[in-house]
Short mmCIF file of C-alpha atoms in Angstrom, two decimals:
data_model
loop_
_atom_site.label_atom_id
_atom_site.label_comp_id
_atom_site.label_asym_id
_atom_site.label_seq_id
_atom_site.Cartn_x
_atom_site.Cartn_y
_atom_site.Cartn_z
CA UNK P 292 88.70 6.07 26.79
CA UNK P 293 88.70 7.40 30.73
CA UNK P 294 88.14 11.00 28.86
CA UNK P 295 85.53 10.03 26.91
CA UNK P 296 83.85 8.15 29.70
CA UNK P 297 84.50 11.83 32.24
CA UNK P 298 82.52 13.65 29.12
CA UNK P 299 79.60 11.59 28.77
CA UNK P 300 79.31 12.13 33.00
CA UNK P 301 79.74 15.22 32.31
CA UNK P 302 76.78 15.67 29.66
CA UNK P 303 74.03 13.69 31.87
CA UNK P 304 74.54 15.75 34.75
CA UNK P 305 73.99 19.26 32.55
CA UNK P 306 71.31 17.30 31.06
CA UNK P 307 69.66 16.74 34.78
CA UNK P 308 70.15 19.78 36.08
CA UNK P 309 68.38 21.52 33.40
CA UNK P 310 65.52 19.12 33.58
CA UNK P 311 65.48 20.06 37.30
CA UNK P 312 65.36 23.31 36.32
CA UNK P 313 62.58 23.59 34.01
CA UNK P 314 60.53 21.57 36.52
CA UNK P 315 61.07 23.94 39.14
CA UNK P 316 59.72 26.78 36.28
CA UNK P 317 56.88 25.07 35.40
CA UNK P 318 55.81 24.49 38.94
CA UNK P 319 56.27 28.12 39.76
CA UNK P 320 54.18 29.49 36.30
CA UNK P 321 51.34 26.82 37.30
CA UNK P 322 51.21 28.20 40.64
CA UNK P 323 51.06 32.01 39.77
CA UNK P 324 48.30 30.82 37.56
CA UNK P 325 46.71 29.35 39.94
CA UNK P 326 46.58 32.22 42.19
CA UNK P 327 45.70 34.23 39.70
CA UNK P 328 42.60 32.31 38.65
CA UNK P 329 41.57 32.13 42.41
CA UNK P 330 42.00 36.15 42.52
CA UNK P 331 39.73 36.39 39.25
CA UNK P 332 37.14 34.25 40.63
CA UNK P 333 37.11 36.10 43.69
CA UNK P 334 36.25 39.09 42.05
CA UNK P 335 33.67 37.52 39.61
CA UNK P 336 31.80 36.17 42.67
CA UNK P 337 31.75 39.85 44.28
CA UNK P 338 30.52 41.13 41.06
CA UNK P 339 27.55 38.58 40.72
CA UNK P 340 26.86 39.09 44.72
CA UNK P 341 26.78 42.92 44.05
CA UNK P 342 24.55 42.85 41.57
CA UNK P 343 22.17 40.33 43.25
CA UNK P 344 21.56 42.56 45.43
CA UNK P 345 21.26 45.82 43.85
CA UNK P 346 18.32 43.85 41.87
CA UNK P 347 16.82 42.64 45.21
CA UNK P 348 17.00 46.42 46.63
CA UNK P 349 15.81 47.50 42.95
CA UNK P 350 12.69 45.50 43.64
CA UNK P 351 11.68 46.69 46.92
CA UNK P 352 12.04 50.48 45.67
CA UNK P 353 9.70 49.81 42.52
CA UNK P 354 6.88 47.96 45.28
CA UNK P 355 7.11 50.58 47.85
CA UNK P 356 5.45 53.36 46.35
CA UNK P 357 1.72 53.64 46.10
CA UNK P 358 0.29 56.04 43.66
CA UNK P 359 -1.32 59.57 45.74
CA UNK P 360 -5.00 58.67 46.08
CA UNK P 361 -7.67 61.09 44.48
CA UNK P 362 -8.96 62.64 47.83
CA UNK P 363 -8.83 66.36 49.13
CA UNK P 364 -5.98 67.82 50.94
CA UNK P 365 -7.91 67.97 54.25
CA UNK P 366 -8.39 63.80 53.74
CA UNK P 367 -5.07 63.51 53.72
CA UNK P 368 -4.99 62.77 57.79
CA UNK P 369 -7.42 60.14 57.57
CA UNK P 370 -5.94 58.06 54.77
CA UNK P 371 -3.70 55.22 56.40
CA UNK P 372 -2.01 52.01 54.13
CA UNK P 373 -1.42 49.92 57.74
CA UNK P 374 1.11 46.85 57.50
CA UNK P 375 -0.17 44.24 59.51
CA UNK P 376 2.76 42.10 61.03
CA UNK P 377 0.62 38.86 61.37
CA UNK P 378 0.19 38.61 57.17
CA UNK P 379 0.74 40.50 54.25
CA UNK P 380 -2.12 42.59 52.41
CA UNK P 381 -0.79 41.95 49.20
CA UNK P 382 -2.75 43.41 46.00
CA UNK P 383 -4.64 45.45 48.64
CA UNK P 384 -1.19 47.13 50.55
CA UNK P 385 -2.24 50.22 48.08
CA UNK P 386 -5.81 50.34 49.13
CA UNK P 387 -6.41 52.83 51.94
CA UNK P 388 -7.68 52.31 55.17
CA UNK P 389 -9.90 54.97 56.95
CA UNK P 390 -9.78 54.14 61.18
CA UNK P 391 -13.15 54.62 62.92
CA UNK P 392 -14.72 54.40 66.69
CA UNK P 393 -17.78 54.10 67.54
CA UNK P 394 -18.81 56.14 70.31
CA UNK P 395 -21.90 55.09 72.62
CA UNK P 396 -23.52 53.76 75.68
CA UNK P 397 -25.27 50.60 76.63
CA UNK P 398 -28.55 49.72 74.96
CA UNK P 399 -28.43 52.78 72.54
CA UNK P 400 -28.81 50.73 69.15
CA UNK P 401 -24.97 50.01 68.89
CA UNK P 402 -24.84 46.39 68.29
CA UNK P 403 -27.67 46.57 65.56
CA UNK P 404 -25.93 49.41 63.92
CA UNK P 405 -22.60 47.66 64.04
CA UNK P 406 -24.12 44.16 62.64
CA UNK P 407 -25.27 46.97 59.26
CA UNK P 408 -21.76 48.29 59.13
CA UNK P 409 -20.15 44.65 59.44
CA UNK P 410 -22.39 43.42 56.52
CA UNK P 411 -20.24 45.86 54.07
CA UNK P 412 -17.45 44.11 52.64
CA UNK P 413 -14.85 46.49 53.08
CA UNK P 414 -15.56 47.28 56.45
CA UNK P 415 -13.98 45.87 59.67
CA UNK P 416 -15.97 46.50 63.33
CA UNK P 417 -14.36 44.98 65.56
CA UNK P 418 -17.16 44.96 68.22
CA UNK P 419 -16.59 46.66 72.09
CA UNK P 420 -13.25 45.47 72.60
CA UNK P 421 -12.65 47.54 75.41
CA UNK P 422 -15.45 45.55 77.79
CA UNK P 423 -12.53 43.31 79.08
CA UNK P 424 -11.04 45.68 81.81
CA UNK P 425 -7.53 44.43 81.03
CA UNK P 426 -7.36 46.33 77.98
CA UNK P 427 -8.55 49.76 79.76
CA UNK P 428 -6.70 49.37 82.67
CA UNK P 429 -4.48 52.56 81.70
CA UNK P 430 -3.88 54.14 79.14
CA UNK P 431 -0.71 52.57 77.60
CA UNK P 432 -3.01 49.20 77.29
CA UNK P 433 -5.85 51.26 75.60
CA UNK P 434 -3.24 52.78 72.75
CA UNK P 435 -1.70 49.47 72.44
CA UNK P 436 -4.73 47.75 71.91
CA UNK P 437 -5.74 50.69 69.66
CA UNK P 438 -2.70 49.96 67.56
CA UNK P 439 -3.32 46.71 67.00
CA UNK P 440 -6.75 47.19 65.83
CA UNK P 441 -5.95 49.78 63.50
CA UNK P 442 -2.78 48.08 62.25
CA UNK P 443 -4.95 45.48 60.84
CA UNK P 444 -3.58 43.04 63.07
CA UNK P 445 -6.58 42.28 65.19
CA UNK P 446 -8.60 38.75 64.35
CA UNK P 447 -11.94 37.93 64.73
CA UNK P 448 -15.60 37.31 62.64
CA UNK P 449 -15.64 40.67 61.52
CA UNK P 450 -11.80 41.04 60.21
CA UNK P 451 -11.96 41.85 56.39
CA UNK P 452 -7.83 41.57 56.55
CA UNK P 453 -6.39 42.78 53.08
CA UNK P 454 -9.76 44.06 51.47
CA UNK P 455 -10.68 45.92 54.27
CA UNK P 456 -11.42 49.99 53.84
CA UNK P 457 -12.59 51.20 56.88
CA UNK P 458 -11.71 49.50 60.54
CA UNK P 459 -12.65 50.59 64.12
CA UNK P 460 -14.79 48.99 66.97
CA UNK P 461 -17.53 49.65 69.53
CA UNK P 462 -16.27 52.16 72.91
CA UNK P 463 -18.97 52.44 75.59
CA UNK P 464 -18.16 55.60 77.48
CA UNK P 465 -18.14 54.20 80.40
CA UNK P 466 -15.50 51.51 78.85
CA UNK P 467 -12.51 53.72 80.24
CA UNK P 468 -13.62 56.20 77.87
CA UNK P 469 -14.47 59.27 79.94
CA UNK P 470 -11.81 58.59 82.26
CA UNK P 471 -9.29 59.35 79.68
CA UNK P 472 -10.70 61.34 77.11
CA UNK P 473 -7.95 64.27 76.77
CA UNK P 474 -5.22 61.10 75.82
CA UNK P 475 -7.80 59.16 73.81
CA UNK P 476 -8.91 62.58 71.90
CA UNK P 477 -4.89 63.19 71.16
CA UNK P 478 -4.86 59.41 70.02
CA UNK P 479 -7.56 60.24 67.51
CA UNK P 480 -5.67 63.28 66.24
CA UNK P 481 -2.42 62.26 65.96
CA UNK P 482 -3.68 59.03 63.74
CA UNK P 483 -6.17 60.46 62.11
CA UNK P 484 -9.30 58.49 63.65
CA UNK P 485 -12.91 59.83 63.35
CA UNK P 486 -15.70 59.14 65.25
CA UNK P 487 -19.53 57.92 64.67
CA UNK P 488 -21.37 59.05 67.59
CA UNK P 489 -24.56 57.03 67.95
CA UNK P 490 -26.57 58.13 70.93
CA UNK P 491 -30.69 57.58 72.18
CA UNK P 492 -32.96 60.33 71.68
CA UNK P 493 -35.53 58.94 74.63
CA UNK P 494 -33.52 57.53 77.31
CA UNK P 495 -36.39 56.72 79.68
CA UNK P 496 -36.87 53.66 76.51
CA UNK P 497 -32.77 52.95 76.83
CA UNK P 498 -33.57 52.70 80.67
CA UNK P 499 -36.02 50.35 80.35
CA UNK P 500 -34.05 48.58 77.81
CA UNK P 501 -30.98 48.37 80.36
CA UNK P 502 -33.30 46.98 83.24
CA UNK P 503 -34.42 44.21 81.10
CA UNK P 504 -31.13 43.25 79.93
CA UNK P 505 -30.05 43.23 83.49
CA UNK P 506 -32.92 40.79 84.61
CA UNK P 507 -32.10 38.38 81.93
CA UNK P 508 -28.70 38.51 82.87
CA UNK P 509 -29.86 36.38 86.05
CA UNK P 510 -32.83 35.10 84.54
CA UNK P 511 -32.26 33.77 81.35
CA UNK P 512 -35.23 33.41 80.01
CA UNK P 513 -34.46 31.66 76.87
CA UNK P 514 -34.05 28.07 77.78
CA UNK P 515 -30.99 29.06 80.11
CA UNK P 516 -29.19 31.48 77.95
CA UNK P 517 -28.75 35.16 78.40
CA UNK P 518 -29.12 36.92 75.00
CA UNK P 519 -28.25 40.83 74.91
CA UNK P 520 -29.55 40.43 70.70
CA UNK P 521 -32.03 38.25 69.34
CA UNK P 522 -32.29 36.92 65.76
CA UNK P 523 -35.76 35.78 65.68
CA UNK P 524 -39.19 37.57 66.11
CA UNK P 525 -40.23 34.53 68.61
CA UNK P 526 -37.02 35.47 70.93
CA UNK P 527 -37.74 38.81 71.07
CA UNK P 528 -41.15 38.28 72.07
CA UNK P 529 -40.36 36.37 74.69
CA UNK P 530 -38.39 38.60 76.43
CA UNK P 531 -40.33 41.32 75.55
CA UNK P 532 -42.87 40.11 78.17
CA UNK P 533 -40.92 40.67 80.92
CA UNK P 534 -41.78 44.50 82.52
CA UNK P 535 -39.46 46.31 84.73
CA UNK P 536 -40.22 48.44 87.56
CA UNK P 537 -38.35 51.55 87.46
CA UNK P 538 -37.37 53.58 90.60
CA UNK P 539 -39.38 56.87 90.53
CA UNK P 540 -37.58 58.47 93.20
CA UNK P 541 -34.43 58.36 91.44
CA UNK P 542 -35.64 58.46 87.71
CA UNK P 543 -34.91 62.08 87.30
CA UNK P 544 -31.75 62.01 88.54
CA UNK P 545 -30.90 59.05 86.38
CA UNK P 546 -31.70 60.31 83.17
CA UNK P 547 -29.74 63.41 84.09
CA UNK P 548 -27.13 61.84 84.85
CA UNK P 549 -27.17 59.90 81.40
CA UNK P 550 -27.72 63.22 79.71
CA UNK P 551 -24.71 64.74 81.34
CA UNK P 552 -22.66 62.25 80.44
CA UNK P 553 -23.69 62.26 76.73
CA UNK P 554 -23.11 65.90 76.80
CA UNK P 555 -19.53 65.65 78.29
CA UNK P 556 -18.46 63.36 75.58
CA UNK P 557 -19.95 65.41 72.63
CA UNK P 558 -17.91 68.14 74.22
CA UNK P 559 -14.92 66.33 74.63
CA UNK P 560 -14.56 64.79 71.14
CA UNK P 561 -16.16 67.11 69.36
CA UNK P 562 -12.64 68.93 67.55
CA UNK P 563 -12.59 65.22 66.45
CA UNK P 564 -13.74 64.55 62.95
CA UNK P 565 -17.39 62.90 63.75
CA UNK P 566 -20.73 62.17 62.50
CA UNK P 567 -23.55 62.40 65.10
CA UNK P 568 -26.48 60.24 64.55
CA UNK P 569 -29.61 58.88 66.62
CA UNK P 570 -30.99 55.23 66.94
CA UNK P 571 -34.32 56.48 66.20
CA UNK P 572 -33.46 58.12 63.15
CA UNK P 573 -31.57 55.50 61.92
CA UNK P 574 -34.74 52.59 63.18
CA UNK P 575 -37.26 55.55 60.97
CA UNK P 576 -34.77 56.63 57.96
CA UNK P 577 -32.44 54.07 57.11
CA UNK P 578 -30.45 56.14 54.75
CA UNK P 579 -28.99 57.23 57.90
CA UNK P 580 -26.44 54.63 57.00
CA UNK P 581 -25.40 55.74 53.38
CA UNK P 582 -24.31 58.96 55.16
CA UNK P 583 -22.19 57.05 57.34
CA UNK P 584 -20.95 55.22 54.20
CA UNK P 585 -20.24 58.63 52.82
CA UNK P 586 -18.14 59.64 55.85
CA UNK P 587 -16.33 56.64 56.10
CA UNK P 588 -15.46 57.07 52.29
CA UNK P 589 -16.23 53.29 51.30
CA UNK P 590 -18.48 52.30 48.48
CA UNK P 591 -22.58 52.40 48.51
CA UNK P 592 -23.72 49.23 49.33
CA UNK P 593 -27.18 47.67 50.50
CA UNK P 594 -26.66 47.14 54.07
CA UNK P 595 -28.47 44.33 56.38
CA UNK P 596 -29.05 43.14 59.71
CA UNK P 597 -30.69 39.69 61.22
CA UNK P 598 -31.04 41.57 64.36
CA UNK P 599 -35.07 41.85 65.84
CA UNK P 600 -35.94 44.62 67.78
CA UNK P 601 -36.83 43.60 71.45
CA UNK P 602 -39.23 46.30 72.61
CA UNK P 603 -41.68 47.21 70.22
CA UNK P 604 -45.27 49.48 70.93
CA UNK P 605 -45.94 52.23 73.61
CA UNK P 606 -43.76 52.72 76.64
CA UNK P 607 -46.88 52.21 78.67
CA UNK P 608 -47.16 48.26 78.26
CA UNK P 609 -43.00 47.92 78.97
CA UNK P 610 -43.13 49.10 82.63
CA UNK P 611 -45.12 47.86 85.55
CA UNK P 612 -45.24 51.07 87.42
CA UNK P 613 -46.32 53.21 84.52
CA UNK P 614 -48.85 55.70 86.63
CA UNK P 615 -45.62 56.13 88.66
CA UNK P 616 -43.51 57.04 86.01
CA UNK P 617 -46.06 59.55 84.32
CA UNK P 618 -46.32 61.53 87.34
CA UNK P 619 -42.72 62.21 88.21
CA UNK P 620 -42.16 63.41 84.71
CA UNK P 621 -44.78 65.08 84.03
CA UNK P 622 -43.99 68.78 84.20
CA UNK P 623 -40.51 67.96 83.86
CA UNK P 624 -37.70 68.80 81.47
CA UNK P 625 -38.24 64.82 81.03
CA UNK P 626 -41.73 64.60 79.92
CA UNK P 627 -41.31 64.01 75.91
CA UNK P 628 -39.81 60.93 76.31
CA UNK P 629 -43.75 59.82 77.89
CA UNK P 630 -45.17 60.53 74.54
CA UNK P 631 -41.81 60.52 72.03
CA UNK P 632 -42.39 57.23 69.63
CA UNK P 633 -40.96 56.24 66.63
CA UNK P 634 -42.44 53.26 64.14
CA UNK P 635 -40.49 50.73 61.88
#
């Protein structure tokens, strides 16, 4: 009885230990697969991340490339696709961009031909930027201002943003200009800018034009406001009647001066890709502006402006001292400009 009792003992303690055992197994297999499964997740997720982005930098290689535009190899320079950092040009990022300045002086016609060039809608004028000294103060504020024009990033009425073909503003030469020319002419090359020259024929008419503007500057004639442009035959009129008296001692040496400093610029800019045009051609002949169209490669458009010419008729009734005038240009290199006129 005592042995049988020792055997049965016996049996549930083998019995035990190999349950123990096989536990022991079991929790070793279930942890192996465990690891295991982490291990094969681990590499499914670096698969699926891998392949994300090789699609992602898949996508950015197909939209980077724009197809070669149809232009000749001497174009090539002026052909820009700019990527503003304020917003995205979208369907347009393929459309190119051609950068222009206008080149002029005070009371020359610029501001009418701008408002022609601003009624195109591909093209971007940004008016004379550089009349807030700030941004000519030196030259590393006039490229940087530069930059941002013709990186599409600068705002106002006349942005076109995406759709926009041809961009540029308004530089009076005496805007900081002149002063650096050799940089600003470097500028041009190096990105491919050209320039629309746009000068008076008679400057003893700009002169006058400049001493009016200058009187209503203090004056301001129409009910308080100074206006350099007018919109309305009735405005212009009225300051129309207002006659300045021009110094005749220093007359000729004025309009030299002027001359000179036309003739200094031309000379300056002129290995810069330009077009040279004339207010009065452009007031007599207004297909002037299809040939800027043409140099600016955009599409041919009909091109307005609400502007009204100021001073209209014969120099004689615009200044109070005409006798004056006659007589100290009479005989001079000067004297044309008594009897040049032009009609519109």
């Amino acid at each position: 009885m005592a042995d049988d009792l020792s055997s049965f003992t016996k049996d549930v303690l083998l019995v035990k230990g190999l349950k123990n055992s096989t536990l022991v197994w079991r929790l070793i297999v279930l942890a192996f697969a465990m690891v295991c499964g982490v291990y094969i997740c681990s590499i499914c997720l670096k698969q699926i991340s891998t392949g994300s982005r090789i699609g992602f930098l898949d996508i950015n290689v197909i939209q980077k490339p724009c197809p070669e535009p149809n232009i000749e190899p001497w174009e090539i320079p002026y052909v820009h696709y700019p990527n503003p950092k304020t917003y995205s040009r979208e369907e347009c990022r393929c459309h190119p961009v051609r950068y222009f300045t206008i080149l002029s002086m005070q009371r020359s016609g610029s501001g009418w031909f701008e408002t022609f060039l601003n009624s195109h809608p591909n093209i971007s004028s940004n008016g004379e930027i550089f009349s807030v000294k700030v941004r000519r103060s030196n030259i590393t504020t006039i490229t940087e201002t530069l930059d941002t024009i013709y990186n599409l990033d600068w705002f106002n009425s006349a942005s076109k943003n995406e759709c926009t073909a041809a961009v540029g503003l308004k530089w009076m030469l005496n805007q900081g200009l002149m002063q650096h020319h050799e940089q600003i002419a470097e500028y041009f090359r190096i990105h491919g800018v050209s320039v629309i020259f746009l000068f008076r024929k008679n400057l003893l008419r700009r002169m006058i034009s400049v001493l009016a503007n200058e009187y209503d500057k203090n004056a301001k004639i129409l009910n308080g406001t100074h206006k350099s442009h007018v919109h309305s035959p009735k405005e212009a009129e009225i300051l129309a009647k207002y006659k300045p008296t021009l110094n005749s001692t220093l007359l000729i040496k004025n309009l030299k001066q002027v001359n000179d400093t036309t003739t200094k610029a031309l000379e300056s800019f002129k290995s810069t890709r330009h077009i040279m045009l004339y207010y009065e051609d452009v007031v007599k002949n207004r297909t002037k502006l299809m040939d800027v169209l043409e140099f600016l490669k955009v599409p041919q458009v009909n091109l307005k402006s609400r502007q009204v010419k100021i001073h209209k008729g014969s120099l004689s009734s615009q200044v109070e001292n005409w006798n004056d005038v006659t007589k100290t240009l009479n005989g001079t290199q000067y004297e044309s400009f008594l009897h040049e006129d032009y009609r519109r």
